[in-house]
Coordinates of C-alpha atoms in Angstrom, one line a residue:
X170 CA 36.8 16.1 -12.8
X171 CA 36.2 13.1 -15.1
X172 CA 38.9 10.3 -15.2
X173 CA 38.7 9.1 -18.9
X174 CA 37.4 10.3 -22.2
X175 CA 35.3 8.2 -24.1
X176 CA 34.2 8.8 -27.6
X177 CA 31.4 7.5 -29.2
X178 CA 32.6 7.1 -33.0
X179 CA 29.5 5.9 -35.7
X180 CA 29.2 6.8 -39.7
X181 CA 25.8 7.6 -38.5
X182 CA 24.1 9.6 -35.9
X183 CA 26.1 7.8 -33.3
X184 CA 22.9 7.5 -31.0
X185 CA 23.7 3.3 -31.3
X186 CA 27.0 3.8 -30.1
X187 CA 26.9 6.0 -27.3
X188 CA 23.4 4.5 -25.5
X189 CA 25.0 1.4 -26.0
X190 CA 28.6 2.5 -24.5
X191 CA 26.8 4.1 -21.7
X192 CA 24.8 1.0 -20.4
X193 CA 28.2 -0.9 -20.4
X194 CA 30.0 2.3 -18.8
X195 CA 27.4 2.3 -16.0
X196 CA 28.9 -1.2 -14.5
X197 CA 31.7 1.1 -13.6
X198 CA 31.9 3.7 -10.7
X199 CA 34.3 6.4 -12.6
X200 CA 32.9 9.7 -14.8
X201 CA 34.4 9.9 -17.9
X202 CA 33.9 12.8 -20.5
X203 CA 31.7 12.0 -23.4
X204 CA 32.6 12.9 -27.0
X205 CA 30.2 11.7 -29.7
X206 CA 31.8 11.8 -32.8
X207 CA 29.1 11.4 -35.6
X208 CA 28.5 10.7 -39.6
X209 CA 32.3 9.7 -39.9
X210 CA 32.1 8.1 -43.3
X211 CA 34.9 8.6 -45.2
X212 CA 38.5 7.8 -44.5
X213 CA 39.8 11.6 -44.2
X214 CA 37.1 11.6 -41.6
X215 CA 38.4 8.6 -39.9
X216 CA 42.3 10.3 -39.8
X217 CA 40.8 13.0 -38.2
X218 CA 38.7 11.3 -35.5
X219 CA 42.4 9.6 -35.0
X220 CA 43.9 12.8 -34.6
X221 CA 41.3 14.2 -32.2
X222 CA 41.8 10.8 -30.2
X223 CA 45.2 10.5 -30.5
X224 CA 45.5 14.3 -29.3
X225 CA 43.0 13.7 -25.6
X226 CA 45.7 10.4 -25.2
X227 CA 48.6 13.0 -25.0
X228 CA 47.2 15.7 -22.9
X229 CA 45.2 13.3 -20.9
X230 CA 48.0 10.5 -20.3
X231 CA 45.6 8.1 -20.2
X232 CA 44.2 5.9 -23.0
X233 CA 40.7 7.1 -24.4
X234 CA 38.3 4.6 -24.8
X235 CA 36.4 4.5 -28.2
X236 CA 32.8 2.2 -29.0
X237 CA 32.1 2.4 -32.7
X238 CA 29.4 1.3 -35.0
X239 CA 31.2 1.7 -37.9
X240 CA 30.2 -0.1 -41.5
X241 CA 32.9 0.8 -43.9
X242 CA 35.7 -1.5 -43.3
X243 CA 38.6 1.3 -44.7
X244 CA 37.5 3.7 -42.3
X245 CA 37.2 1.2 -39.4
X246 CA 40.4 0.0 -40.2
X247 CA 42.0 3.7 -39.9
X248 CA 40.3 3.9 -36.7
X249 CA 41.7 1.0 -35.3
X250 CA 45.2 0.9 -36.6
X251 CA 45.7 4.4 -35.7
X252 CA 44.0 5.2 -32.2
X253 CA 46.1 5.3 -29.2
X254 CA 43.1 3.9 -27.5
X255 CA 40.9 1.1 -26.6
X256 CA 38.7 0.4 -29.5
X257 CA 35.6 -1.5 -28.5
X258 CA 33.9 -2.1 -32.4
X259 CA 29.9 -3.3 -31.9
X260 CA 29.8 -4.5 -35.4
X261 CA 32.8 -6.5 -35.2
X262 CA 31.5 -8.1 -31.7
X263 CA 28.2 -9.0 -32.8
X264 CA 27.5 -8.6 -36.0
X265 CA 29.9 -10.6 -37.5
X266 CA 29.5 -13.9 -35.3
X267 CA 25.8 -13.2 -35.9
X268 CA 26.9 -13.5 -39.7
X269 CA 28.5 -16.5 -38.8
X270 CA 25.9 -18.1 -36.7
X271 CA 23.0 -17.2 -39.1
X272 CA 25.0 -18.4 -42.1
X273 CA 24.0 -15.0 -43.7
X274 CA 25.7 -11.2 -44.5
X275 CA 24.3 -8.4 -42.4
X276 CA 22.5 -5.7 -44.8
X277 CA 25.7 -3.4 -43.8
X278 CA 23.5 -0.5 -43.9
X279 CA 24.8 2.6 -42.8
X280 CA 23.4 4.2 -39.9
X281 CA 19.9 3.2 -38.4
X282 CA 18.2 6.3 -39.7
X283 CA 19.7 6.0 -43.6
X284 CA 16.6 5.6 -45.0
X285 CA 14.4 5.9 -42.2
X286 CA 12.4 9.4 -43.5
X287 CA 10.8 7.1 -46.1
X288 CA 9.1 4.4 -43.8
X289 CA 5.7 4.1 -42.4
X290 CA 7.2 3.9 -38.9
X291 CA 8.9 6.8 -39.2
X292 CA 5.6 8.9 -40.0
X293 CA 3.6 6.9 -37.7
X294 CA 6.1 8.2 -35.0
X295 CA 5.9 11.9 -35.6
X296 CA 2.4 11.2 -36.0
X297 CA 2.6 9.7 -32.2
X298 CA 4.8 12.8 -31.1
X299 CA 2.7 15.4 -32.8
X300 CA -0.6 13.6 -30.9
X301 CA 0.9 13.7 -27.4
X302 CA 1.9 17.2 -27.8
X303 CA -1.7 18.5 -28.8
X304 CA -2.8 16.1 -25.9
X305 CA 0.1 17.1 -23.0
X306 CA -2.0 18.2 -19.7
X307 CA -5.6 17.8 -20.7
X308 CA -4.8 20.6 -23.9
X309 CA -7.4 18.4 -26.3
X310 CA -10.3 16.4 -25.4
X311 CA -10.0 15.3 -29.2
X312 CA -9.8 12.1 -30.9
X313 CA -8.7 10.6 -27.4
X314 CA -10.1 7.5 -28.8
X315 CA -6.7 7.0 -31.0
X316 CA -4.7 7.3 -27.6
X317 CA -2.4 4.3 -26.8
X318 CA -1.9 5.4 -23.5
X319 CA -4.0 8.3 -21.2
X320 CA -1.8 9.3 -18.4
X321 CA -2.9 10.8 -15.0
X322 CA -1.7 12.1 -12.4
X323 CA -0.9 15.3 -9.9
X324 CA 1.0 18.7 -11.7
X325 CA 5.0 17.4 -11.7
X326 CA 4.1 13.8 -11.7
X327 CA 6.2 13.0 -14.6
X328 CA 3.3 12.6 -17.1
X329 CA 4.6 15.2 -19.9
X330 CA 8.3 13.6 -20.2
X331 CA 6.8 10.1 -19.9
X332 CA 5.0 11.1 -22.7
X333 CA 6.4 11.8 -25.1
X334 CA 9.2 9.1 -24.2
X335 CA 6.6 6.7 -25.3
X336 CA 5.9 8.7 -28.1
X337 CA 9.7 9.4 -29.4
X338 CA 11.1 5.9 -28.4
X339 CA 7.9 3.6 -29.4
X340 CA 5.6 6.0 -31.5
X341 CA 2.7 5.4 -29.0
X342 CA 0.0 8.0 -28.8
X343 CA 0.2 9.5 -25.3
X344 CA -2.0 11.8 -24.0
X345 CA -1.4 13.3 -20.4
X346 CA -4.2 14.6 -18.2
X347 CA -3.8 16.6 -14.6
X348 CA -5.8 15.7 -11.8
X349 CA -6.4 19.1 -10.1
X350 CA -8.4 20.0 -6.9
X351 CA -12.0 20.2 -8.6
X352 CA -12.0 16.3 -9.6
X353 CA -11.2 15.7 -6.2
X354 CA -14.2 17.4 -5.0
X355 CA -16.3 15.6 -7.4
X356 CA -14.5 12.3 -6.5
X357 CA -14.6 11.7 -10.1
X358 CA -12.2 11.3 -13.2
X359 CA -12.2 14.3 -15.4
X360 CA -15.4 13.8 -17.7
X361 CA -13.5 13.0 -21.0
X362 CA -11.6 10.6 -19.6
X363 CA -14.7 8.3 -18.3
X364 CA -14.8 6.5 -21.8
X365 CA -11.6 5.9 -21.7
X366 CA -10.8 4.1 -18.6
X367 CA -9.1 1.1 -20.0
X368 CA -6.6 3.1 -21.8
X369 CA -6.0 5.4 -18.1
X370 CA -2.5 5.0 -16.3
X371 CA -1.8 6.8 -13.0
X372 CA 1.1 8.4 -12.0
X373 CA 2.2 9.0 -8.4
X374 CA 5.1 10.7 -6.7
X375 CA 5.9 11.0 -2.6
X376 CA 4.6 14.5 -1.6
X377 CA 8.3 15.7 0.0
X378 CA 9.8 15.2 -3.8
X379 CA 6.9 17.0 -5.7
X380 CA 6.9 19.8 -3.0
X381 CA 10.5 19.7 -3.9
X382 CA 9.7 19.9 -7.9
X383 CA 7.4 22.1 -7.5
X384 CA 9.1 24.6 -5.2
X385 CA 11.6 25.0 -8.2
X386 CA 9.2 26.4 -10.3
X387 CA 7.2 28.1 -8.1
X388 CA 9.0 28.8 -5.0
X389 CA 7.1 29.6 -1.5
X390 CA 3.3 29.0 -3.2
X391 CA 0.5 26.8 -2.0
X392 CA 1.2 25.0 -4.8
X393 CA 4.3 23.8 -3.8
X394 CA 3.4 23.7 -0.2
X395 CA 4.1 20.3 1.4
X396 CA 0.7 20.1 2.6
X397 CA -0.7 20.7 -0.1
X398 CA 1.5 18.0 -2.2
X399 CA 0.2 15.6 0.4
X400 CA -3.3 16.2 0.1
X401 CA -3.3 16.1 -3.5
X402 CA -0.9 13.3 -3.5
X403 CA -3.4 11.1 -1.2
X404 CA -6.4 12.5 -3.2
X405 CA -5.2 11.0 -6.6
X406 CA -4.0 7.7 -5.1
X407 CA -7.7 7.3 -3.3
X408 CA -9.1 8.1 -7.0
X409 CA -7.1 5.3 -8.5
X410 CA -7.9 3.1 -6.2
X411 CA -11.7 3.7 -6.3
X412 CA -11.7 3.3 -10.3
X413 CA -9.7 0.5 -10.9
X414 CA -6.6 2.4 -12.5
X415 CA -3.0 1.0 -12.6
X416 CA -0.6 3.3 -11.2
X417 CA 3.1 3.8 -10.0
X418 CA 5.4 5.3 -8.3
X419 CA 7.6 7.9 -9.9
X420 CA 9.6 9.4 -7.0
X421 CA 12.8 7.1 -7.6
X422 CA 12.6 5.9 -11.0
X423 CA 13.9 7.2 -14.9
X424 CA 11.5 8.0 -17.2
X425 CA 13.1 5.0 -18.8
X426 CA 11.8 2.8 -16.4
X427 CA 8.5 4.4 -15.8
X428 CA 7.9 3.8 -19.8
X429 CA 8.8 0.1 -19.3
X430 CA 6.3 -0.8 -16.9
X431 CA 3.9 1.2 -19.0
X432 CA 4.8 -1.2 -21.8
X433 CA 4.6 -4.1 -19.7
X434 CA 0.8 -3.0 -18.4
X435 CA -0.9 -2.0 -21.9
X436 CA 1.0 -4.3 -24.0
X437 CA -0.3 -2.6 -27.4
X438 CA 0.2 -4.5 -29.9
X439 CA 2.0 -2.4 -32.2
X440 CA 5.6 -0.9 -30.8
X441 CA 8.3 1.0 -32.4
X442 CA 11.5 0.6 -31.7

């Protein structure tokens, strides 16, 4: 049972509001419900959202606790006056002394993705995205010269969602490669990938988790066989070592974090955030 709600209140997507409430709400050992409460731009809007919050105080008996991003003064003002909550504003806390401090107005724009459609960055990432699908799990041996990043690793190392984090959050080109039984024989990286070894990252993973992975998806096979997950497991690791290729550990990490020490390795010189 969660012990608080917590709505996430933005005249935008809202995506600001809740990952930043969330790293905030993680100092704290309690589960709260979640409400994101999106594109609230207008005053009627903002008496609603005070309604809906007002309502969860009253069945709840507890105070909700609202994070906003919210421009428009009127309709901040609505949401403030009016909720029987705790209103955390993230303009209002950091924007505003920034104003201060900068001796300059904020652009006051609503919502980071108002105009975004129209950027280069914005096509360059659905470019990225688009790339590291056609390239998830050795699909396309194509234009791997454009790649950012090439990951490799075992099946259920991580290397598809790692992926295409990179390519959603920082429109890098990711391309994802498998390293299967057959490389191993030939104690070699797969043959499109030779050219590319500066661009290689490995992937690894402690062979009781991926037998656990794996036996989700493919219960009671070889595949999923805890000795085979440790011989393939050892076999990939010895590859890496023998050519040179950074690698990591996956078994206790986010893809969050697995991205970030990406970053930190490759350093490309263009990022999107």
């Amino acid at each position: 049972m969660h012990t608080r709600t917590v709505f996430f209140v933005s005249d935008g997507t809202g995506i600001t509001a809740e990952t930043f409430g969330n790293a905030i709400l993680a100092q704290f050992e309690f589960k709260p419900r979640h409400v994101r409460l999106p594109f609230v731009d207008t005053v009627d809007k903002a008496h609603q959202v005070v309604r809906q919050v007002n309502h969860t105080a009253e069945v709840e008996g507890r105070r909700p606790v609202v994070f906003t991003t919210l421009v428009n003064v009127e309709v901040l003002q609505v949401i403030e006056e009016g909720c029987k909550a705790m209103v955390l504003d993230m303009f209002g806390t950091f924007v505003r002394p920034l104003e201060i401090e900068l001796g300059m107005k904020s652009s006051h724009r609503v919502g980071r993705f108002a105009d975004v459609s129209k950027s280069k960055e914005y096509h360059d990432r659905i470019e990225a995205i688009n790339f590291s699908l056609a390239h998830d799990d050795g699909q396309s041996n194509r234009d791997l010269e454009e790649a950012d990043v090439i990951l490799v690793g075992v099946s259920r190392s991580g290397k598809t969602p790692t992926s295409l984090y990179l390519a959603m959050q920082h429109g890098l080109k990711a391309a994802n490669y498998p390293l299967i039984p057959e490389d191993f024989d030939r104690r070699q990286l797969p043959p499109a990938l030779t050219a590319h070894r500066k661009k290689i990252f490995g992937l690894t993973i402690q062979p009781e988790r991926l037998s656990e992975i794996r036996n989700e998806r493919r219960p009671n096979s070889k595949y999923a066989a805890l000795e085979s997950c440790r011989h393939e497991v050892a076999e990939a690791e010895a590859m890496m070592r023998r050519e040179g290729i950074r690698w990591l550990s996956t078994t206790t990490k986010s893809i969050e974090e697995i991205a970030t020490t990406i970053l930190q390795e490759i350093r490309p010189e263009r990022l999107e955030y």
